[in-house]
């Protein structure tokens, strides 16, 4: 029986791969089956074990995929399924939902292949695993979570929680104000990672790969080379980066994006993981709100950082859009129950 996939997020969106971008080549793709056989036979030097599974390694441990040369794939016709599926992500929870990775600069509304058509092509791909077993396993995991939560007196009313939060978001960023210490702690948790491969990557409008790192209260910006090398390009006191005011257009873009996050199932999976980790001491609604609020502050700070570095004094729609480009992939990759393809 065919597995139904919610594809509402893909409506009106198109994709055109940008020559010289190669953002999708900064993640080590997992390979299995016929793909693994091909690379073991033809390109064994590009393989490595990561988290117990074969992957295409990254150059220098943090740069472009080992198949990449001058930002072009050297085995494009046989590139792994995960590369062919980009910028789509299929998530499993109590349903199967397809999300678009808005960190990809090739996503737009005017030109290129409709993302819904790309999804259909992916689902017909012979390398795609059957979605049904993963969907069934995720539904069981979610169902078990809801059942245990109810036994502990923790209600899980996802749709009701989403509706309430959607109304609250209409007022954002009002009500999101945080003191400098709270923002600094949130930023340091994300950008204080020592390993370059785990730091968030921002692809600038000029298609430069940039990473930011916080060490001892100082924010450093690096250019990321294809070979994994880092080139320092600036540093600032972390607390010098303000949360900039939003124009009416910027605020509209901010609210639209946060309401999109509120519709995405990975957010619910992340909240469920938090509740389960606290042995159901934390309320689901509270965990869900905290996660979305942290995402909102994170997005606000990243958009403010990029605008601050570009000399802007406020966040208009273009500045918020750059914040989304910098943030969306990380939000999609948040840990949670369920599964991701």
mmCIF file of C-alpha atoms in Angstrom:
data_model
loop_
_atom_site.group_PDB
_atom_site.id
_atom_site.type_symbol
_atom_site.label_atom_id
_atom_site.label_comp_id
_atom_site.label_asym_id
_atom_site.label_seq_id
_atom_site.Cartn_x
_atom_site.Cartn_y
_atom_site.Cartn_z
ATOM 1 C CA UNK A 1 0.000 0.000 0.000
ATOM 2 C CA UNK A 2 1.327 3.444 -0.926
ATOM 3 C CA UNK A 3 2.445 5.596 1.997
ATOM 4 C CA UNK A 4 0.809 9.023 1.962
ATOM 5 C CA UNK A 5 3.201 11.952 2.278
ATOM 6 C CA UNK A 6 2.106 15.391 3.464
ATOM 7 C CA UNK A 7 3.673 17.755 0.931
ATOM 8 C CA UNK A 8 1.812 20.960 1.755
ATOM 9 C CA UNK A 9 5.067 22.789 2.553
ATOM 10 C CA UNK A 10 6.222 22.293 -1.038
ATOM 11 C CA UNK A 11 3.332 24.184 -2.644
ATOM 12 C CA UNK A 12 4.510 27.023 -4.935
ATOM 13 C CA UNK A 13 8.196 26.270 -4.215
ATOM 14 C CA UNK A 14 10.734 25.533 -6.943
ATOM 15 C CA UNK A 15 14.367 24.494 -6.994
ATOM 16 C CA UNK A 16 17.220 25.564 -9.260
ATOM 17 C CA UNK A 17 20.694 24.303 -8.397
ATOM 18 C CA UNK A 18 23.151 27.226 -8.253
ATOM 19 C CA UNK A 19 26.469 26.574 -9.960
ATOM 20 C CA UNK A 20 29.335 27.038 -7.502
ATOM 21 C CA UNK A 21 27.186 26.770 -4.366
ATOM 22 C CA UNK A 22 27.750 23.136 -3.275
ATOM 23 C CA UNK A 23 26.122 23.773 0.115
ATOM 24 C CA UNK A 24 24.585 20.299 -0.074
ATOM 25 C CA UNK A 25 28.118 18.867 -0.337
ATOM 26 C CA UNK A 26 29.012 19.907 3.224
ATOM 27 C CA UNK A 27 27.237 16.940 4.814
ATOM 28 C CA UNK A 28 28.732 13.408 4.654
ATOM 29 C CA UNK A 29 26.063 11.341 2.851
ATOM 30 C CA UNK A 30 25.349 7.838 4.093
ATOM 31 C CA UNK A 31 25.606 5.125 1.440
ATOM 32 C CA UNK A 32 24.155 1.608 1.379
ATOM 33 C CA UNK A 33 23.120 -1.152 -1.023
ATOM 34 C CA UNK A 34 24.077 -0.637 -4.651
ATOM 35 C CA UNK A 35 25.538 2.782 -3.886
ATOM 36 C CA UNK A 36 27.917 1.275 -1.353
ATOM 37 C CA UNK A 37 28.903 -1.457 -3.805
ATOM 38 C CA UNK A 38 29.679 1.179 -6.441
ATOM 39 C CA UNK A 39 31.891 3.285 -4.198
ATOM 40 C CA UNK A 40 33.677 0.289 -2.691
ATOM 41 C CA UNK A 41 34.521 -0.837 -6.203
ATOM 42 C CA UNK A 42 35.170 2.461 -8.000
ATOM 43 C CA UNK A 43 36.052 5.025 -5.300
ATOM 44 C CA UNK A 44 37.035 3.229 -2.062
ATOM 45 C CA UNK A 45 39.203 6.162 -0.962
ATOM 46 C CA UNK A 46 36.134 8.376 -0.423
ATOM 47 C CA UNK A 47 34.478 6.052 2.120
ATOM 48 C CA UNK A 48 34.684 6.062 5.912
ATOM 49 C CA UNK A 49 32.690 4.658 8.822
ATOM 50 C CA UNK A 50 30.727 7.282 10.781
ATOM 51 C CA UNK A 51 28.256 6.461 13.565
ATOM 52 C CA UNK A 52 28.444 2.805 12.582
ATOM 53 C CA UNK A 53 27.466 3.353 8.928
ATOM 54 C CA UNK A 54 29.448 3.889 5.705
ATOM 55 C CA UNK A 55 29.546 7.529 4.588
ATOM 56 C CA UNK A 56 31.339 9.595 1.980
ATOM 57 C CA UNK A 57 33.984 11.379 4.042
ATOM 58 C CA UNK A 58 34.467 15.130 4.231
ATOM 59 C CA UNK A 59 37.740 16.671 3.079
ATOM 60 C CA UNK A 60 39.818 17.592 6.095
ATOM 61 C CA UNK A 61 37.005 16.293 8.291
ATOM 62 C CA UNK A 62 34.998 19.505 7.910
ATOM 63 C CA UNK A 63 35.098 20.667 4.273
ATOM 64 C CA UNK A 64 33.397 19.521 1.113
ATOM 65 C CA UNK A 65 32.496 15.926 0.306
ATOM 66 C CA UNK A 66 35.448 13.850 -0.913
ATOM 67 C CA UNK A 67 33.750 13.686 -4.338
ATOM 68 C CA UNK A 68 33.906 17.480 -4.668
ATOM 69 C CA UNK A 69 36.521 19.312 -6.741
ATOM 70 C CA UNK A 70 36.265 23.053 -7.314
ATOM 71 C CA UNK A 71 32.670 22.846 -6.057
ATOM 72 C CA UNK A 72 31.648 20.282 -8.670
ATOM 73 C CA UNK A 73 30.830 16.632 -8.021
ATOM 74 C CA UNK A 74 33.301 14.303 -9.724
ATOM 75 C CA UNK A 75 30.775 11.422 -9.767
ATOM 76 C CA UNK A 76 27.563 13.365 -10.356
ATOM 77 C CA UNK A 77 25.813 10.602 -12.285
ATOM 78 C CA UNK A 78 26.337 8.167 -9.387
ATOM 79 C CA UNK A 79 26.006 10.575 -6.483
ATOM 80 C CA UNK A 80 24.293 9.086 -3.400
ATOM 81 C CA UNK A 81 20.541 9.192 -2.862
ATOM 82 C CA UNK A 82 20.873 11.751 -0.073
ATOM 83 C CA UNK A 83 22.516 14.119 -2.569
ATOM 84 C CA UNK A 84 19.846 13.549 -5.206
ATOM 85 C CA UNK A 85 17.074 14.193 -2.668
ATOM 86 C CA UNK A 86 18.426 17.568 -1.530
ATOM 87 C CA UNK A 87 16.846 20.020 -0.649
ATOM 88 C CA UNK A 88 13.983 17.789 0.524
ATOM 89 C CA UNK A 89 13.715 16.096 3.917
ATOM 90 C CA UNK A 90 11.112 13.417 4.664
ATOM 91 C CA UNK A 91 10.161 13.196 8.340
ATOM 92 C CA UNK A 92 8.310 10.364 10.076
ATOM 93 C CA UNK A 93 6.186 10.808 13.215
ATOM 94 C CA UNK A 94 2.438 10.094 13.354
ATOM 95 C CA UNK A 95 2.426 10.878 9.630
ATOM 96 C CA UNK A 96 4.979 11.217 6.828
ATOM 97 C CA UNK A 97 5.775 14.851 6.078
ATOM 98 C CA UNK A 98 8.115 16.363 3.485
ATOM 99 C CA UNK A 99 9.950 19.582 4.397
ATOM 100 C CA UNK A 100 12.056 21.879 2.217
ATOM 101 C CA UNK A 101 15.496 22.832 3.524
ATOM 102 C CA UNK A 102 15.266 26.617 3.250
ATOM 103 C CA UNK A 103 18.991 26.987 3.890
ATOM 104 C CA UNK A 104 19.332 26.040 0.211
ATOM 105 C CA UNK A 105 19.650 29.212 -1.876
ATOM 106 C CA UNK A 106 18.288 27.388 -4.905
ATOM 107 C CA UNK A 107 14.750 27.344 -3.467
ATOM 108 C CA UNK A 108 12.540 30.067 -4.913
ATOM 109 C CA UNK A 109 9.050 30.685 -6.287
ATOM 110 C CA UNK A 110 9.844 31.699 -9.868
ATOM 111 C CA UNK A 111 12.173 29.309 -11.685
ATOM 112 C CA UNK A 112 13.398 25.744 -11.684
ATOM 113 C CA UNK A 113 11.731 22.420 -10.983
ATOM 114 C CA UNK A 114 8.652 22.420 -8.722
ATOM 115 C CA UNK A 115 9.619 20.761 -5.455
ATOM 116 C CA UNK A 116 6.497 18.591 -5.603
ATOM 117 C CA UNK A 117 7.804 17.142 -8.896
ATOM 118 C CA UNK A 118 11.221 16.565 -7.339
ATOM 119 C CA UNK A 119 9.563 14.652 -4.499
ATOM 120 C CA UNK A 120 7.681 12.462 -6.985
ATOM 121 C CA UNK A 121 10.934 11.706 -8.810
ATOM 122 C CA UNK A 122 12.620 10.805 -5.521
ATOM 123 C CA UNK A 123 9.778 8.497 -4.487
ATOM 124 C CA UNK A 124 10.137 6.693 -7.828
ATOM 125 C CA UNK A 125 13.913 6.396 -7.355
ATOM 126 C CA UNK A 126 14.969 2.761 -7.188
ATOM 127 C CA UNK A 127 17.409 3.564 -4.372
ATOM 128 C CA UNK A 128 14.670 4.892 -2.073
ATOM 129 C CA UNK A 129 13.847 2.499 0.752
ATOM 130 C CA UNK A 130 10.219 1.531 1.279
ATOM 131 C CA UNK A 131 8.703 4.302 3.389
ATOM 132 C CA UNK A 132 6.093 2.059 5.008
ATOM 133 C CA UNK A 133 8.320 0.323 7.618
ATOM 134 C CA UNK A 134 9.870 3.615 8.775
ATOM 135 C CA UNK A 135 6.440 5.261 8.889
ATOM 136 C CA UNK A 136 4.983 2.384 10.927
ATOM 137 C CA UNK A 137 7.920 2.408 13.368
ATOM 138 C CA UNK A 138 7.603 6.178 13.899
ATOM 139 C CA UNK A 139 3.832 5.943 14.466
ATOM 140 C CA UNK A 140 4.431 3.250 17.086
ATOM 141 C CA UNK A 141 7.087 5.363 18.809
ATOM 142 C CA UNK A 142 4.824 8.420 18.855
ATOM 143 C CA UNK A 143 1.848 6.354 20.011
ATOM 144 C CA UNK A 144 3.885 4.828 22.841
ATOM 145 C CA UNK A 145 5.041 8.292 23.885
ATOM 146 C CA UNK A 146 1.482 9.664 23.956
ATOM 147 C CA UNK A 147 0.238 6.633 25.900
ATOM 148 C CA UNK A 148 2.983 6.893 28.540
ATOM 149 C CA UNK A 149 2.477 10.642 28.812
ATOM 150 C CA UNK A 150 -1.245 10.233 29.448
ATOM 151 C CA UNK A 151 -0.565 7.590 32.102
ATOM 152 C CA UNK A 152 1.662 10.146 33.846
ATOM 153 C CA UNK A 153 -0.980 12.843 33.576
ATOM 154 C CA UNK A 154 0.809 14.743 30.800
ATOM 155 C CA UNK A 155 -1.657 15.680 28.033
ATOM 156 C CA UNK A 156 -0.343 15.659 24.459
ATOM 157 C CA UNK A 157 -2.672 17.818 22.385
ATOM 158 C CA UNK A 158 -0.443 18.679 19.450
ATOM 159 C CA UNK A 159 -3.032 20.398 17.275
ATOM 160 C CA UNK A 160 -4.383 22.453 20.167
ATOM 161 C CA UNK A 161 -0.862 23.441 21.202
ATOM 162 C CA UNK A 162 -0.071 24.499 17.647
ATOM 163 C CA UNK A 163 -3.211 26.632 17.392
ATOM 164 C CA UNK A 164 -2.484 28.409 20.679
ATOM 165 C CA UNK A 165 1.127 29.034 19.699
ATOM 166 C CA UNK A 166 0.119 30.266 16.251
ATOM 167 C CA UNK A 167 -1.976 32.966 17.911
ATOM 168 C CA UNK A 168 0.879 33.908 20.240
ATOM 169 C CA UNK A 169 3.287 34.101 17.294
ATOM 170 C CA UNK A 170 1.117 36.798 15.709
ATOM 171 C CA UNK A 171 2.535 39.144 18.377
ATOM 172 C CA UNK A 172 6.188 38.085 18.000
ATOM 173 C CA UNK A 173 8.866 39.336 18.449
ATOM 174 C CA UNK A 174 6.944 41.142 21.223
ATOM 175 C CA UNK A 175 7.114 38.873 24.246
ATOM 176 C CA UNK A 176 10.361 37.244 23.113
ATOM 177 C CA UNK A 177 12.629 39.781 24.764
ATOM 178 C CA UNK A 178 15.548 38.115 26.507
ATOM 179 C CA UNK A 179 18.382 39.622 28.513
ATOM 180 C CA UNK A 180 21.928 39.564 27.160
ATOM 181 C CA UNK A 181 22.931 36.672 29.413
ATOM 182 C CA UNK A 182 20.117 34.443 28.128
ATOM 183 C CA UNK A 183 20.913 35.217 24.493
ATOM 184 C CA UNK A 184 24.654 34.731 25.077
ATOM 185 C CA UNK A 185 24.011 31.342 26.709
ATOM 186 C CA UNK A 186 21.785 30.220 23.826
ATOM 187 C CA UNK A 187 24.303 31.352 21.207
ATOM 188 C CA UNK A 188 27.265 29.835 23.060
ATOM 189 C CA UNK A 189 25.516 26.457 23.213
ATOM 190 C CA UNK A 190 25.129 26.407 19.425
ATOM 191 C CA UNK A 191 28.328 28.153 18.347
ATOM 192 C CA UNK A 192 30.673 27.151 21.169
ATOM 193 C CA UNK A 193 31.413 23.758 19.612
ATOM 194 C CA UNK A 194 35.120 23.019 19.146
ATOM 195 C CA UNK A 195 34.729 20.720 16.108
ATOM 196 C CA UNK A 196 34.454 22.730 12.898
ATOM 197 C CA UNK A 197 32.400 19.986 11.214
ATOM 198 C CA UNK A 198 29.598 20.477 13.751
ATOM 199 C CA UNK A 199 29.379 24.264 13.531
ATOM 200 C CA UNK A 200 26.469 25.819 11.596
ATOM 201 C CA UNK A 201 27.420 26.862 8.057
ATOM 202 C CA UNK A 202 26.145 30.013 6.387
ATOM 203 C CA UNK A 203 26.313 30.360 2.611
ATOM 204 C CA UNK A 204 26.497 34.054 1.744
ATOM 205 C CA UNK A 205 24.746 35.602 -1.288
ATOM 206 C CA UNK A 206 28.172 35.407 -2.992
ATOM 207 C CA UNK A 207 28.142 31.632 -2.214
ATOM 208 C CA UNK A 208 30.978 31.900 0.306
ATOM 209 C CA UNK A 209 30.964 29.209 2.994
ATOM 210 C CA UNK A 210 31.202 30.819 6.418
ATOM 211 C CA UNK A 211 31.244 29.406 9.944
ATOM 212 C CA UNK A 212 31.027 31.289 13.220
ATOM 213 C CA UNK A 213 32.474 30.115 16.523
ATOM 214 C CA UNK A 214 32.232 31.484 20.065
ATOM 215 C CA UNK A 215 35.235 31.071 22.356
ATOM 216 C CA UNK A 216 35.576 32.804 25.732
ATOM 217 C CA UNK A 217 33.068 35.524 24.907
ATOM 218 C CA UNK A 218 34.532 36.288 21.472
ATOM 219 C CA UNK A 219 32.693 35.607 18.220
ATOM 220 C CA UNK A 220 34.937 34.611 15.313
ATOM 221 C CA UNK A 221 34.013 34.330 11.650
ATOM 222 C CA UNK A 222 35.897 31.940 9.385
ATOM 223 C CA UNK A 223 35.832 31.242 5.692
ATOM 224 C CA UNK A 224 35.476 27.486 5.147
ATOM 225 C CA UNK A 225 37.597 26.080 2.323
ATOM 226 C CA UNK A 226 36.703 23.018 0.281
ATOM 227 C CA UNK A 227 39.629 21.121 1.824
ATOM 228 C CA UNK A 228 38.254 21.775 5.319
ATOM 229 C CA UNK A 229 40.633 24.596 6.185
ATOM 230 C CA UNK A 230 39.388 27.616 8.133
ATOM 231 C CA UNK A 231 40.485 31.182 7.377
ATOM 232 C CA UNK A 232 39.783 33.748 10.104
ATOM 233 C CA UNK A 233 37.998 36.774 8.628
ATOM 234 C CA UNK A 234 36.928 38.727 11.700
ATOM 235 C CA UNK A 235 36.204 38.687 15.417
ATOM 236 C CA UNK A 236 33.940 40.674 17.728
ATOM 237 C CA UNK A 237 32.860 40.593 21.379
ATOM 238 C CA UNK A 238 29.799 38.328 21.484
ATOM 239 C CA UNK A 239 27.798 40.883 23.451
ATOM 240 C CA UNK A 240 28.465 43.534 20.806
ATOM 241 C CA UNK A 241 25.928 41.823 18.520
ATOM 242 C CA UNK A 242 22.501 43.392 19.250
ATOM 243 C CA UNK A 243 19.042 41.961 18.701
ATOM 244 C CA UNK A 244 17.961 44.429 16.040
ATOM 245 C CA UNK A 245 14.473 45.873 15.730
ATOM 246 C CA UNK A 246 12.313 44.529 12.888
ATOM 247 C CA UNK A 247 10.513 46.597 10.294
ATOM 248 C CA UNK A 248 6.889 45.674 9.577
ATOM 249 C CA UNK A 249 8.033 43.672 6.528
ATOM 250 C CA UNK A 250 10.752 41.960 8.534
ATOM 251 C CA UNK A 251 8.332 41.088 11.302
ATOM 252 C CA UNK A 252 5.870 39.613 8.775
ATOM 253 C CA UNK A 253 8.606 37.393 7.345
ATOM 254 C CA UNK A 254 9.713 36.381 10.835
ATOM 255 C CA UNK A 255 6.180 35.393 11.907
ATOM 256 C CA UNK A 256 5.518 33.533 8.626
ATOM 257 C CA UNK A 257 8.644 31.438 9.079
ATOM 258 C CA UNK A 258 7.977 30.689 12.752
ATOM 259 C CA UNK A 259 4.451 29.575 11.884
ATOM 260 C CA UNK A 260 5.989 27.275 9.277
ATOM 261 C CA UNK A 261 8.196 25.757 11.997
ATOM 262 C CA UNK A 262 5.066 25.329 14.099
ATOM 263 C CA UNK A 263 3.559 23.181 11.321
ATOM 264 C CA UNK A 264 6.630 20.963 11.019
ATOM 265 C CA UNK A 265 6.562 17.606 12.798
ATOM 266 C CA UNK A 266 10.282 17.626 13.765
ATOM 267 C CA UNK A 267 9.408 20.306 16.343
ATOM 268 C CA UNK A 268 6.882 17.958 17.971
ATOM 269 C CA UNK A 269 9.403 15.120 17.912
ATOM 270 C CA UNK A 270 11.952 17.329 19.666
ATOM 271 C CA UNK A 271 9.453 18.334 22.366
ATOM 272 C CA UNK A 272 8.544 14.683 22.912
ATOM 273 C CA UNK A 273 12.209 13.797 23.367
ATOM 274 C CA UNK A 274 12.576 16.518 26.017
ATOM 275 C CA UNK A 275 9.497 15.315 27.905
ATOM 276 C CA UNK A 276 10.664 11.713 27.774
ATOM 277 C CA UNK A 277 14.145 12.709 28.991
ATOM 278 C CA UNK A 278 12.582 14.382 32.054
ATOM 279 C CA UNK A 279 10.624 11.163 32.779
ATOM 280 C CA UNK A 280 7.431 13.054 31.963
ATOM 281 C CA UNK A 281 8.025 15.680 34.629
ATOM 282 C CA UNK A 282 7.810 18.465 32.025
ATOM 283 C CA UNK A 283 4.535 19.246 30.281
ATOM 284 C CA UNK A 284 4.498 18.649 26.517
ATOM 285 C CA UNK A 285 3.008 22.071 25.808
ATOM 286 C CA UNK A 286 5.714 23.740 27.907
ATOM 287 C CA UNK A 287 8.519 21.808 26.180
ATOM 288 C CA UNK A 288 7.071 22.598 22.754
ATOM 289 C CA UNK A 289 6.785 26.316 23.523
ATOM 290 C CA UNK A 290 10.335 26.436 24.906
ATOM 291 C CA UNK A 291 11.738 24.825 21.747
ATOM 292 C CA UNK A 292 9.897 27.187 19.391
ATOM 293 C CA UNK A 293 10.830 30.170 21.539
ATOM 294 C CA UNK A 294 14.509 29.161 21.468
ATOM 295 C CA UNK A 295 14.297 28.744 17.680
ATOM 296 C CA UNK A 296 12.774 32.227 17.410
ATOM 297 C CA UNK A 297 15.529 33.794 19.525
ATOM 298 C CA UNK A 298 18.157 31.865 17.560
ATOM 299 C CA UNK A 299 16.744 33.073 14.237
ATOM 300 C CA UNK A 300 16.450 36.647 15.524
ATOM 301 C CA UNK A 301 20.070 36.591 16.696
ATOM 302 C CA UNK A 302 21.446 35.044 13.490
ATOM 303 C CA UNK A 303 19.555 37.538 11.326
ATOM 304 C CA UNK A 304 20.786 40.357 13.575
ATOM 305 C CA UNK A 305 24.368 39.086 13.388
ATOM 306 C CA UNK A 306 24.415 39.058 9.589
ATOM 307 C CA UNK A 307 22.702 42.451 9.393
ATOM 308 C CA UNK A 308 25.100 43.886 12.002
ATOM 309 C CA UNK A 309 28.113 42.681 10.001
ATOM 310 C CA UNK A 310 26.632 44.232 6.857
ATOM 311 C CA UNK A 311 26.046 47.568 8.584
ATOM 312 C CA UNK A 312 22.238 47.364 8.701
ATOM 313 C CA UNK A 313 20.457 48.975 11.638
ATOM 314 C CA UNK A 314 17.184 47.028 11.442
ATOM 315 C CA UNK A 315 15.801 43.739 10.166
ATOM 316 C CA UNK A 316 13.754 44.082 7.015
ATOM 317 C CA UNK A 317 12.409 41.185 4.974
ATOM 318 C CA UNK A 318 15.779 40.542 3.212
ATOM 319 C CA UNK A 319 17.657 40.434 6.525
ATOM 320 C CA UNK A 320 15.151 38.004 8.057
ATOM 321 C CA UNK A 321 15.415 35.867 4.924
ATOM 322 C CA UNK A 322 19.198 35.661 5.417
ATOM 323 C CA UNK A 323 18.583 34.551 8.996
ATOM 324 C CA UNK A 324 16.351 31.756 7.683
ATOM 325 C CA UNK A 325 19.071 30.680 5.235
ATOM 326 C CA UNK A 326 21.498 30.515 8.168
ATOM 327 C CA UNK A 327 19.089 28.663 10.488
ATOM 328 C CA UNK A 328 16.708 26.306 8.720
ATOM 329 C CA UNK A 329 19.015 23.326 8.180
ATOM 330 C CA UNK A 330 19.916 23.317 11.875
ATOM 331 C CA UNK A 331 16.271 23.440 12.937
ATOM 332 C CA UNK A 332 15.467 20.495 10.639
ATOM 333 C CA UNK A 333 18.334 18.509 12.174
ATOM 334 C CA UNK A 334 17.211 18.917 15.794
ATOM 335 C CA UNK A 335 17.147 15.666 17.775
ATOM 336 C CA UNK A 336 13.732 14.143 18.407
ATOM 337 C CA UNK A 337 11.667 10.996 18.306
ATOM 338 C CA UNK A 338 10.526 9.752 14.916
ATOM 339 C CA UNK A 339 12.770 9.460 11.874
ATOM 340 C CA UNK A 340 14.211 11.393 8.947
ATOM 341 C CA UNK A 341 15.093 10.371 5.401
#
